[in-house]
């Protein structure tokens, strides 16, 4: 407990503004998305413009009828045009000499699937913006369908388990790595159990966005979609990091670095056993998932070594 | 082409529009190349590279992104333009509605070209006819001069506070876009005075006063009223389009209306047509008139909003009207223009016959002979005094 108390103020040190969101917003109990939005807003400050889509974050970012639920400028975009519309905004801000940061905030389905082309295009053009993808591993808002972020074996409403099916048959797209291969100024992964790590990355992101495109991939479990307890979402984030299922890393101008090195890596079962969408998995399926997790981590380590990064001390 | 010319110069349609864009010097241009619009984007890129304009020029990765970026820039408060054609226009389709709904005064040049499939790169009007219900104003030009003139006028129309709606202006692919024709260019200062400054309404640029653009309006929101407001802006735009045209005539001597009648006053038969084919039709009308046939023509300039009252007034005395569509509406009673003209004349008494003709799909040539054939059908119908069948008549269709 003493440890926890010591860390809390450290996160607050990164806050640059009051909470930009009103209390009582309409998220599910235990949803990490609310924390994510408030956190981004408090660390990045008031001079940001959000661009988002119809999604879980929409009710809060959009407001309700004519009432706003936050104090930021916001463009409610189509899922297919986020990074492009943000390009139009950011280019004109720059031309008009306005010092403001455009922050795209979308789910994985938008970033990795239907909006991927515009994201990739904006990254290639090195547009000055921060793109935050909150990854809840599927289309949670529309009823828990699979996306290209849904992991191997997961049960969703379009990859349901049944007599002839054991969930999704392919792994997820390694999206943060895909974005790192765009060779943009800054790419990082983050999650809500490691807020200090996340805050540091947001600060770097805001600096890097003055030079070009920034991509942040945030692991964000969904309470009803993943069938976890309402008080378990942060623990699931932590488990994802501790199992190397979701390693925390950054690539700064092409230099890869693991920012939270895990000393005693737990088997991926420590995560899958607590998450309902994996509960049907047989040991041989867990082994396949474990193999994918290990392979990805080895590649990350190779990139870290190959790009001459200095790794952070063990947690 | 930076210097101005007193007399006409020889340019392609695309060069004419690129020149208009240079003179407009918009804040942001977002574009993706597609034949036959490509030249507009290339020429503009060179103008940016040469410092002839200070536009923020964004070369996006698709037309979908071109329109998305244009919407972002316009929502930010920028005077924004783009250009497209055919498949690119089709790819933008989702965003056309968004741009119109948010009342962003974007101006888009669209070079008319067929839609796949089979793959076809030639001229017809299928692309923009597919966007006729998207909420954009649509203005069709006939030739190089009109491509230039409509581009300039579109900015004024789109930004007028009674309208505040995006405008697309069109000209025929290849026939105008790539072929060389005469163009009289206005002096830069005259264009600047005519266009005037742009003032955005509630721009997102103003970070001191944050606004939300485009949110979900709730389960019991104002979507319906919002759509009605768009339609009211369409109604108001008739006057604005005419006022802008009249003002334009004062500085250029070139007069434009919502539609352009030709030898129509005493006509007994008439053809209604869009785009470059109007030039050929006018020639055929003259030929028929020389033979004593009371033939006339109307060229469509403004298709959205559709000035149905003006058409009723212009055509109500005509016995038989032939409508030439360069796009089809599969399974409908006729092409899009036919449906509009027929509906416009429904309340006329006596009611002229209106016959549908389809021509030029996928760039199929339209010869004076073909137009004469159409007039012959109208003439025969008028002479017989009977009602002719309203089945489509295809011009220059190959026999099986």
XYZ file of C-alpha atoms in Angstrom:
715
model
C 0.000 0.000 0.000
C 2.839 2.373 0.862
C 4.092 1.925 -2.685
C 0.772 2.873 -4.164
C 0.558 6.031 -2.076
C 4.006 7.093 -3.206
C 3.103 6.672 -6.890
C -0.222 8.469 -6.928
C 1.152 12.035 -6.679
C 3.672 11.279 -9.390
C 0.915 10.788 -11.921
C -0.774 13.971 -10.785
C 2.441 15.856 -11.432
C 1.818 15.357 -15.119
C -1.575 17.021 -14.979
C -1.525 20.397 -16.688
C -5.182 21.305 -16.397
C -8.418 20.715 -14.571
C -10.567 17.803 -15.599
C -12.048 18.823 -18.960
C -14.912 16.353 -18.647
C -18.060 16.700 -16.596
C -18.910 14.175 -13.892
C -21.597 11.578 -14.429
C -20.798 10.680 -18.020
C -22.462 7.675 -19.596
C -19.928 4.865 -19.593
C -20.411 1.333 -18.288
C -19.263 0.702 -14.715
C -15.598 -0.133 -14.660
C -14.935 1.147 -18.187
C -11.362 2.300 -18.658
C -12.344 4.572 -21.516
C -13.534 7.302 -19.164
C -10.213 7.226 -17.350
C -8.422 7.259 -20.690
C -10.219 10.354 -21.961
C -9.949 12.301 -18.718
C -6.305 11.345 -18.439
C -5.406 12.436 -21.966
C -7.230 15.706 -21.416
C -5.559 16.438 -18.066
C -2.038 15.600 -19.231
C -2.184 17.241 -22.658
C -4.029 20.330 -21.415
C -6.860 22.446 -22.771
C -5.385 23.384 -26.162
C -6.260 20.116 -27.852
C -8.916 19.330 -30.428
C -10.406 15.866 -30.318
C -11.446 14.041 -33.454
C -13.494 10.917 -32.876
C -16.116 8.656 -34.367
C -19.372 6.917 -33.621
C -18.096 4.493 -30.972
C -18.097 3.803 -27.230
C -16.395 7.158 -26.702
C -19.006 8.954 -28.797
C -21.708 9.517 -26.167
C -19.212 11.336 -23.988
C -17.236 13.151 -26.669
C -20.386 14.072 -28.587
C -22.383 15.099 -25.554
C -26.080 14.434 -25.416
C -28.508 16.332 -27.633
C -27.349 19.937 -27.318
C -25.389 19.439 -24.077
C -21.604 19.090 -24.172
C -19.884 16.863 -21.651
C -16.437 18.313 -22.046
C -14.703 21.622 -22.732
C -12.670 20.642 -25.768
C -13.266 21.431 -29.405
C -14.459 18.216 -30.994
C -15.049 16.997 -34.509
C -17.388 14.013 -34.760
C -16.034 12.295 -37.830
C -17.049 9.260 -39.831
C -15.123 6.097 -38.939
C -13.587 6.143 -42.397
C -12.122 9.619 -42.396
C -10.596 10.393 -38.999
C -6.933 10.885 -39.845
C -7.844 12.712 -43.077
C -10.257 15.133 -41.465
C -7.692 15.656 -38.720
C -5.196 16.411 -41.495
C -7.434 19.166 -42.814
C -7.759 20.640 -39.326
C -4.113 20.367 -38.411
C -2.871 21.808 -41.719
C -5.147 24.786 -41.393
C -4.218 25.358 -37.741
C -0.608 25.471 -38.798
C -1.285 27.805 -41.703
C -3.273 30.095 -39.396
C -0.524 30.011 -36.752
C -2.653 28.411 -34.040
C -0.734 26.380 -31.466
C -3.123 23.508 -30.854
C -2.715 19.756 -30.951
C -5.144 17.612 -32.905
C -5.829 14.375 -31.019
C -7.642 11.587 -32.833
C -9.309 9.221 -30.398
C -10.752 6.069 -31.937
C -11.218 2.419 -31.196
C -9.291 -0.410 -32.784
C -11.982 -1.118 -35.376
C -11.605 2.377 -36.786
C -7.820 2.530 -36.531
C -7.006 -0.974 -37.743
C -9.890 -1.800 -40.071
C -12.249 0.661 -41.692
C -10.140 3.766 -41.033
C -6.763 2.153 -41.558
C -6.092 3.592 -44.989
C -6.507 7.173 -43.851
C -4.420 6.490 -40.738
C -1.614 4.989 -42.802
C -1.819 7.842 -45.304
C -1.626 10.524 -42.633
C 1.320 8.739 -41.001
C 3.149 8.529 -44.315
C 2.592 12.249 -44.866
C 3.869 12.768 -41.314
C 0.913 14.994 -40.452
C 1.287 16.804 -37.136
C -1.166 15.081 -34.816
C -1.543 12.480 -32.085
C -3.603 9.410 -32.947
C -4.761 7.473 -29.873
C -6.200 4.043 -30.560
C -7.963 2.571 -27.543
C -7.792 -1.117 -28.204
C -10.645 -3.119 -26.730
C -10.011 -5.879 -29.233
C -13.167 -5.623 -31.270
C -16.332 -3.679 -32.011
C -17.564 -3.429 -28.439
C -20.009 -0.585 -29.036
C -22.030 -2.325 -31.746
C -22.364 -5.578 -29.850
C -18.941 -7.183 -29.427
C -18.037 -8.212 -32.977
C -14.543 -9.287 -33.966
C -12.125 -6.776 -35.474
C -8.579 -7.231 -36.730
C -7.528 -6.473 -33.134
C -9.401 -9.480 -31.739
C -6.867 -12.055 -30.534
C -6.661 -15.718 -31.418
C -9.303 -17.820 -29.715
C -11.435 -14.951 -28.433
C -15.177 -15.438 -28.499
C -17.081 -12.514 -30.018
C -20.564 -12.218 -31.467
C -19.169 -12.831 -34.966
C -16.589 -15.415 -33.880
C -18.764 -17.194 -31.342
C -17.881 -20.531 -29.832
C -20.063 -23.478 -30.766
C -19.878 -27.099 -31.688
C -17.878 -26.290 -34.802
C -15.983 -23.224 -33.594
C -13.574 -22.364 -30.810
C -13.530 -18.616 -31.320
C -11.380 -16.496 -33.643
C -9.035 -18.601 -35.761
C -6.398 -15.957 -36.537
C -4.336 -13.676 -34.342
C -4.649 -9.919 -34.061
C -2.928 -7.405 -36.275
C 0.184 -6.160 -34.493
C -0.975 -2.608 -34.964
C 1.536 -0.573 -32.934
C 4.298 -2.382 -34.792
C 2.592 -1.695 -38.124
C 2.545 1.987 -37.214
C 6.175 1.911 -36.059
C 7.091 0.649 -39.514
C 5.725 3.931 -40.891
C 8.892 5.474 -39.378
C 7.025 8.333 -37.729
C 8.554 10.415 -34.914
C 6.871 8.600 -32.053
C 4.969 5.368 -31.461
C 4.143 3.945 -28.046
C 1.941 1.440 -26.300
C 0.263 2.314 -23.020
C -2.384 1.091 -20.653
C -4.416 2.291 -17.714
C -2.655 0.208 -15.057
C 0.607 2.060 -15.728
C -0.424 5.691 -15.668
C 2.985 7.145 -14.970
C 4.361 5.347 -18.018
C 1.353 6.552 -20.004
C 1.738 10.152 -18.816
C 5.384 10.284 -19.821
C 4.415 9.011 -23.251
C 1.686 11.627 -23.623
C 4.178 14.364 -22.806
C 6.590 12.980 -25.383
C 3.710 12.615 -27.829
C 2.764 16.274 -27.553
C 6.363 17.310 -28.213
C 6.770 14.855 -31.090
C 3.478 15.954 -32.679
C 5.139 19.310 -33.364
C 7.418 17.415 -35.735
C 4.977 14.924 -37.172
C 2.725 11.955 -36.656
C 2.379 10.242 -33.280
C 0.598 6.950 -32.677
C -0.365 5.727 -29.210
C -1.878 2.277 -28.847
C -3.744 1.948 -25.543
C -4.835 -1.419 -24.213
C -8.383 -0.857 -22.934
C -10.396 -3.893 -21.766
C -14.176 -3.777 -22.131
C -16.151 -4.968 -19.101
C -19.245 -6.391 -20.843
C -17.453 -7.263 -24.093
C -14.722 -9.267 -22.432
C -16.980 -10.587 -19.697
C -14.904 -9.383 -16.759
C -15.972 -8.033 -13.387
C -16.590 -4.293 -13.141
C -13.728 -3.949 -10.661
C -11.302 -6.038 -12.737
C -10.501 -3.829 -15.720
C -7.343 -2.243 -14.299
C -6.168 -5.638 -13.066
C -6.669 -7.042 -16.573
C -4.523 -4.189 -17.929
C -1.834 -5.097 -15.381
C -2.063 -8.795 -16.230
C -1.689 -8.004 -19.928
C 1.577 -6.208 -19.179
C 2.850 -8.848 -16.719
C 2.283 -11.661 -19.237
C 3.935 -9.766 -22.138
C 0.551 -10.060 -23.840
C 0.668 -6.264 -24.093
C 4.248 -5.094 -23.546
C 4.777 -1.405 -22.892
C 7.266 0.067 -25.319
C 8.009 3.106 -27.411
C 9.782 3.846 -30.661
C 11.259 7.322 -30.672
C 12.586 8.283 -34.089
C 13.041 4.619 -34.887
C 14.750 3.707 -31.602
C 12.760 0.990 -29.860
C 12.712 0.722 -26.095
C 10.717 -1.383 -23.661
C 9.545 1.108 -21.066
C 8.271 -1.392 -18.475
C 10.494 -4.422 -18.396
C 8.726 -7.300 -16.663
C 11.018 -9.331 -14.417
C 8.972 -12.443 -13.737
C 6.860 -12.873 -16.830
C 3.670 -14.775 -16.116
C 2.187 -17.269 -18.556
C -0.569 -15.818 -20.758
C -2.998 -18.070 -18.923
C -2.794 -15.630 -16.003
C -4.681 -13.261 -18.295
C -6.919 -15.625 -20.232
C -8.182 -17.414 -17.131
C -9.681 -14.191 -15.772
C -11.303 -12.991 -19.004
C -14.662 -14.443 -20.046
C -14.066 -14.260 -23.780
C -11.191 -16.749 -23.347
C -12.824 -19.060 -20.828
C -13.562 -21.779 -23.413
C -9.921 -22.090 -24.446
C -8.368 -25.532 -24.159
C -4.711 -25.827 -23.071
C -3.616 -26.417 -26.677
C -5.283 -23.162 -27.767
C -3.714 -21.268 -24.885
C -0.399 -22.721 -26.060
C -0.978 -21.277 -29.544
C -1.767 -17.867 -28.044
C 1.312 -18.151 -25.814
C 3.392 -18.901 -28.908
C 2.092 -15.751 -30.622
C 2.778 -13.641 -27.527
C 6.326 -15.016 -27.233
C 7.043 -14.536 -30.930
C 5.888 -10.916 -30.824
C 7.934 -10.197 -27.746
C 11.062 -11.712 -29.313
C 10.584 -9.488 -32.336
C 10.181 -6.463 -30.068
C 13.364 -7.386 -28.197
C 15.215 -7.807 -31.482
C 14.062 -4.383 -32.612
C 15.133 -2.871 -29.302
C 18.567 -4.466 -29.604
C 18.831 -3.689 -33.306
C 17.906 -0.038 -32.945
C 20.458 0.411 -30.127
C 17.916 1.300 -27.497
C 18.746 1.521 -23.821
C 16.202 -0.501 -21.905
C 14.577 0.767 -18.743
C 15.560 -0.843 -15.449
C 13.359 -3.726 -14.349
C 10.148 -2.789 -12.560
C -0.503 31.656 -67.177
C 0.041 34.054 -64.311
C -0.238 37.179 -66.433
C -3.632 38.193 -67.693
C -4.642 38.254 -71.327
C -6.942 40.701 -73.024
C -8.093 38.296 -75.706
C -8.938 34.610 -75.579
C -6.180 32.092 -75.035
C -6.192 28.409 -75.982
C -6.301 26.085 -72.972
C -7.642 22.714 -71.875
C -10.678 22.715 -69.601
C -8.465 21.573 -66.757
C -6.041 24.436 -67.353
C -8.969 26.844 -67.264
C -10.041 25.535 -63.854
C -6.514 25.436 -62.437
C -6.191 29.088 -63.456
C -9.461 29.924 -61.705
C -8.189 28.148 -58.591
C -4.922 30.105 -58.717
C -6.889 33.317 -58.766
C -9.171 32.162 -55.949
C -6.089 31.119 -53.954
C -8.036 29.021 -51.398
C -6.613 28.371 -47.926
C -6.586 24.600 -48.345
C -6.757 22.274 -51.350
C -6.962 18.526 -50.719
C -6.795 16.253 -53.719
C -6.080 12.867 -55.156
C -5.341 12.273 -58.829
C -7.857 10.590 -61.123
C -8.171 10.684 -64.889
C -9.341 13.018 -66.411
C -9.159 15.427 -63.477
C -5.450 14.727 -62.819
C -4.224 17.729 -64.749
C -6.023 20.125 -62.392
C -4.162 18.659 -59.407
C -0.815 18.600 -61.213
C -1.109 22.164 -62.427
C -2.145 23.332 -58.989
C 0.739 21.460 -57.350
C 3.104 23.332 -59.656
C 1.478 26.652 -58.749
C 2.039 25.819 -55.083
C 5.630 24.787 -55.830
C 6.231 28.023 -57.737
C 4.794 30.138 -54.940
C 2.033 31.414 -57.225
C -0.455 30.650 -54.428
C -0.058 30.277 -50.675
C -2.541 27.437 -50.375
C -1.963 24.567 -47.968
C -1.912 21.747 -50.512
C -2.623 18.254 -49.169
C -1.989 15.245 -51.408
C -4.025 12.587 -49.640
C -4.101 8.837 -50.233
C -7.641 8.568 -51.661
C -10.623 10.649 -52.701
C -12.376 9.541 -49.556
C -9.577 11.198 -47.656
C -9.594 14.177 -50.016
C -13.172 14.936 -49.027
C -12.523 14.042 -45.359
C -9.569 16.413 -45.261
C -11.562 19.101 -47.057
C -14.273 18.742 -44.423
C -11.716 18.994 -41.627
C -10.146 22.096 -43.125
C -13.511 23.715 -43.827
C -14.729 22.931 -40.311
C -11.535 24.557 -39.092
C -12.558 27.689 -40.970
C -10.596 27.435 -44.217
C -11.772 28.350 -47.713
C -11.388 24.870 -49.147
C -11.422 23.344 -52.621
C -10.921 19.942 -54.178
C -11.371 18.250 -57.540
C -12.367 14.768 -58.622
C -13.995 12.567 -61.224
C -15.817 9.264 -61.677
C -14.685 6.517 -59.265
C -13.108 9.146 -57.062
C -16.422 10.923 -56.786
C -18.071 7.589 -55.978
C -15.507 6.941 -53.247
C -16.276 10.346 -51.735
C -19.970 9.628 -51.649
C -20.256 8.985 -47.904
C -18.568 12.302 -47.161
C -20.563 14.327 -49.695
C -23.535 14.066 -47.369
C -21.391 14.999 -44.375
C -19.989 18.121 -46.058
C -23.473 19.250 -47.077
C -25.012 18.504 -43.684
C -22.415 20.566 -41.846
C -23.047 23.379 -44.325
C -19.369 23.655 -45.214
C -18.968 25.844 -48.318
C -16.445 23.604 -50.083
C -16.132 24.032 -53.837
C -15.383 20.930 -55.868
C -14.556 20.672 -59.531
C -15.887 17.402 -60.925
C -14.859 16.303 -64.391
C -17.664 14.090 -65.637
C -16.695 10.507 -66.416
C -18.438 7.130 -66.506
C -18.523 4.767 -63.531
C -17.262 1.170 -63.645
C -18.037 -1.444 -64.765
C -16.931 -2.477 -67.189
C -14.011 -0.154 -66.645
C -14.476 2.898 -68.785
C -12.618 6.179 -68.522
C -14.671 8.268 -70.935
C -17.246 10.973 -70.500
C -20.754 10.550 -69.262
C -22.673 12.041 -66.331
C -23.171 8.903 -64.230
C -20.792 10.076 -61.516
C -22.367 13.367 -60.483
C -25.904 12.203 -61.229
C -25.283 9.637 -58.483
C -24.561 12.503 -56.096
C -27.592 14.590 -56.981
C -29.330 13.890 -53.674
C -26.267 14.442 -51.495
C -27.217 18.013 -50.613
C -24.618 19.722 -52.804
C -25.475 22.366 -55.355
C -24.684 21.158 -58.876
C -23.761 23.462 -61.734
C -22.939 22.039 -65.169
C -20.763 23.885 -67.663
C -20.725 23.471 -71.420
C -17.271 24.601 -72.449
C -13.907 25.886 -71.270
C -15.119 29.373 -70.510
C -17.991 28.065 -68.435
C -15.702 25.715 -66.522
C -13.679 28.769 -65.501
C -16.675 31.041 -64.913
C -18.609 28.451 -62.915
C -15.597 27.733 -60.731
C -15.346 31.409 -59.738
C -19.085 31.808 -59.210
C -19.307 28.602 -57.166
C -17.165 30.126 -54.428
C -19.519 33.073 -54.054
C -22.616 30.891 -54.142
C -21.321 28.327 -51.625
C -20.201 30.991 -49.144
C -23.332 33.153 -49.367
C -25.046 33.192 -45.976
C -28.405 32.309 -47.519
C -26.807 29.161 -48.925
C -23.704 28.029 -46.952
C -23.737 24.727 -48.765
C -21.005 23.039 -50.811
C -21.075 23.442 -54.572
C -19.801 21.096 -57.252
C -19.343 22.389 -60.761
C -18.910 20.040 -63.668
C -17.624 19.852 -67.212
C -17.327 16.952 -69.622
C -14.331 14.660 -69.351
C -11.922 14.806 -72.329
C -14.361 16.738 -74.539
C -13.681 19.774 -72.354
C -11.164 18.646 -69.738
C -8.479 17.544 -72.180
C -9.410 19.240 -75.432
C -8.212 22.753 -76.145
C -10.669 25.595 -76.385
C -10.825 29.366 -76.014
C -10.768 31.077 -72.631
C -10.934 34.704 -71.604
C -9.280 35.194 -68.224
C -10.205 37.913 -65.796
C -7.549 40.062 -64.165
C -6.436 38.740 -60.779
C -7.650 41.854 -58.951
C -11.080 41.586 -60.518
C -11.355 37.996 -59.366
C -10.172 38.946 -55.888
C -12.767 41.720 -55.685
C -15.485 39.441 -57.002
C -14.671 36.564 -54.625
C -14.103 38.723 -51.561
C -12.865 37.515 -48.176
C -14.194 34.357 -46.538
C -15.678 34.403 -43.065
C -16.197 31.021 -41.450
C -19.087 30.520 -39.032
C -18.254 28.887 -35.674
C -14.896 27.618 -36.918
C -13.103 24.942 -34.930
C -10.028 27.079 -35.430
C -11.084 29.236 -32.509
C -9.664 27.179 -29.633
C -10.654 29.882 -27.157
C -14.282 29.081 -27.929
C -14.324 25.340 -28.459
C -17.179 23.937 -30.526
C -18.295 20.453 -31.421
C -18.978 19.778 -35.073
C -21.142 16.914 -36.236
C -22.177 15.105 -33.060
C -24.810 12.451 -32.632
C -27.945 14.501 -32.096
C -29.629 12.131 -29.724
C -32.372 9.590 -30.164
C -34.984 12.338 -30.249
C -32.862 15.039 -31.797
C -33.169 17.563 -34.565
C -32.061 15.534 -37.581
C -35.375 16.017 -39.386
C -35.361 19.782 -38.861
C -31.723 19.869 -39.924
C -32.598 18.227 -43.245
C -35.477 20.637 -43.789
C -33.062 23.520 -43.182
C -30.794 22.129 -45.892
C -33.689 22.049 -48.305
C -34.674 25.618 -47.427
C -31.120 26.696 -48.232
C -31.592 24.987 -51.601
C -34.735 27.043 -52.185
C -32.920 30.256 -51.275
C -30.000 29.418 -53.518
C -31.995 30.011 -56.741
C -31.887 33.748 -56.117
C -28.282 33.681 -54.947
C -27.125 31.793 -58.040
C -28.869 34.340 -60.268
C -27.606 37.344 -58.284
C -24.040 36.060 -58.442
C -24.408 35.414 -62.173
C -25.730 38.944 -62.720
C -22.873 40.460 -60.779
C -20.480 38.315 -62.779
C -22.064 39.566 -66.001
C -21.341 43.149 -64.952
C -17.611 42.519 -64.885
C -17.378 40.047 -67.764
C -20.307 40.712 -70.071
C -21.047 36.996 -69.961
C -24.611 36.288 -68.876
C -25.751 33.147 -67.087
C -29.107 31.959 -65.823
C -30.369 28.885 -64.023
C -31.001 27.401 -67.456
C -30.078 28.505 -70.948
C -32.861 28.480 -73.584
C -31.954 28.676 -77.263
C -34.456 29.642 -80.002
C -37.186 28.454 -77.708
C -39.757 31.277 -77.825
C -41.781 29.938 -80.756
C -40.452 26.376 -80.667
C -42.844 23.460 -81.165
C -40.225 20.814 -80.449
C -37.238 21.157 -78.127
C -34.390 19.205 -76.646
C -33.105 19.563 -73.080
C -29.445 18.659 -72.689
C -26.511 18.950 -70.268
C -22.867 19.699 -70.965
C -20.788 19.879 -74.114
C -23.464 18.206 -76.282
C -25.395 21.495 -76.048
C -22.962 22.964 -78.598
C -23.756 20.245 -81.132
C -27.465 20.515 -80.397
C -27.435 24.263 -80.973
C -25.907 23.653 -84.396
C -28.618 21.108 -85.229
C -31.314 23.534 -84.089
C -29.950 26.142 -86.493
C -29.943 23.610 -89.305
C -33.560 22.612 -88.615
C -34.628 26.242 -88.300
C -33.109 26.894 -91.743
C -35.450 24.169 -93.008
C -38.396 25.838 -91.336
C -38.693 23.416 -88.428
C -39.605 25.185 -85.217
C -36.899 23.546 -83.119
C -35.395 24.842 -79.894
C -33.158 23.818 -77.051
C -32.555 24.284 -73.345
C -29.135 23.746 -71.828
C -29.222 22.721 -68.180
C -26.904 24.821 -66.041
C -28.149 24.319 -62.487
C -29.291 20.782 -61.732
C -29.378 21.071 -57.931
C -31.446 22.809 -56.881
C -33.592 21.985 -59.900
C -35.436 25.107 -61.091
C -38.608 23.241 -62.010
C -40.770 26.358 -62.204
C -38.373 27.981 -64.644
C -38.450 24.856 -66.803
C -42.241 24.741 -66.761
C -42.350 28.344 -67.855
C -39.722 27.867 -70.546
C -41.217 24.699 -72.017
C -44.982 24.844 -71.442
C -45.710 26.122 -74.963
C -43.649 23.365 -76.625
C -45.589 20.430 -78.058
C -42.946 17.718 -77.636
C -39.850 17.887 -75.471
C -36.980 15.437 -75.885
C -34.761 15.013 -72.832
C -31.230 13.807 -73.472
C -29.661 11.988 -70.540
C -25.986 11.065 -70.469
C -26.599 8.873 -67.419
C -29.265 6.325 -66.701
C -31.344 5.500 -63.678
C -31.700 1.764 -64.053
C -35.235 0.567 -63.639
C -36.652 4.078 -63.499
C -38.941 5.558 -66.114
C -36.006 7.390 -67.686
C -32.720 9.088 -66.939
C -32.405 11.578 -64.044
C -32.911 14.668 -66.198
C -35.961 13.143 -67.911
C -37.594 12.480 -64.554
C -37.035 16.088 -63.478
C -38.318 17.645 -66.700
C -41.358 15.406 -66.861
C -42.246 16.201 -63.259
C -41.681 19.918 -63.870
C -44.193 19.903 -66.745
C -46.857 17.846 -64.995
C -48.853 20.898 -63.927
C -48.746 22.550 -67.349
C -52.005 22.758 -69.278
C -51.845 21.708 -72.054
C -49.124 19.367 -70.933
C -46.233 18.924 -73.403
C -45.197 15.396 -74.246
C -41.804 14.554 -72.776
C -39.779 11.757 -74.351
C -36.626 10.185 -72.908
C -33.421 9.828 -74.918
C -30.247 8.245 -73.572
C -26.927 8.908 -75.288
C -23.193 8.961 -74.874
C -22.788 6.434 -72.057
C -19.155 5.521 -71.524
C -18.078 8.176 -74.003
C -20.080 6.869 -76.964
C -19.882 9.548 -79.668
C -22.885 11.738 -80.241
C -22.998 13.011 -83.821
C -25.200 15.778 -85.255
C -27.029 12.998 -87.118
C -27.989 11.367 -83.817
C -29.438 14.608 -82.520
C -31.302 15.082 -85.804
C -32.740 11.595 -85.327
C -33.984 12.670 -81.918
C -35.533 15.809 -83.353
C -37.149 13.681 -86.088
C -38.896 11.629 -83.396
C -40.125 14.824 -81.744
C -41.247 16.275 -85.065
C -43.150 13.129 -86.022
C -44.816 12.967 -82.616
C -45.833 16.632 -82.829
C -47.235 16.139 -86.339
C -49.237 13.019 -85.415
C -50.840 14.765 -82.455
C -50.891 11.421 -80.625
C -49.120 10.483 -77.447
C -45.913 8.599 -78.207
C -44.618 5.803 -76.052
C -42.351 6.997 -73.259
C -39.856 4.165 -73.640
C -36.226 5.214 -73.735
C -34.816 5.994 -77.180
C -31.096 5.257 -77.389
C -28.951 7.422 -79.638
C -26.022 5.831 -81.494
C -26.577 2.465 -79.811
C -24.962 -0.441 -81.683
C -27.234 -3.095 -83.082
C -26.926 -6.592 -81.604
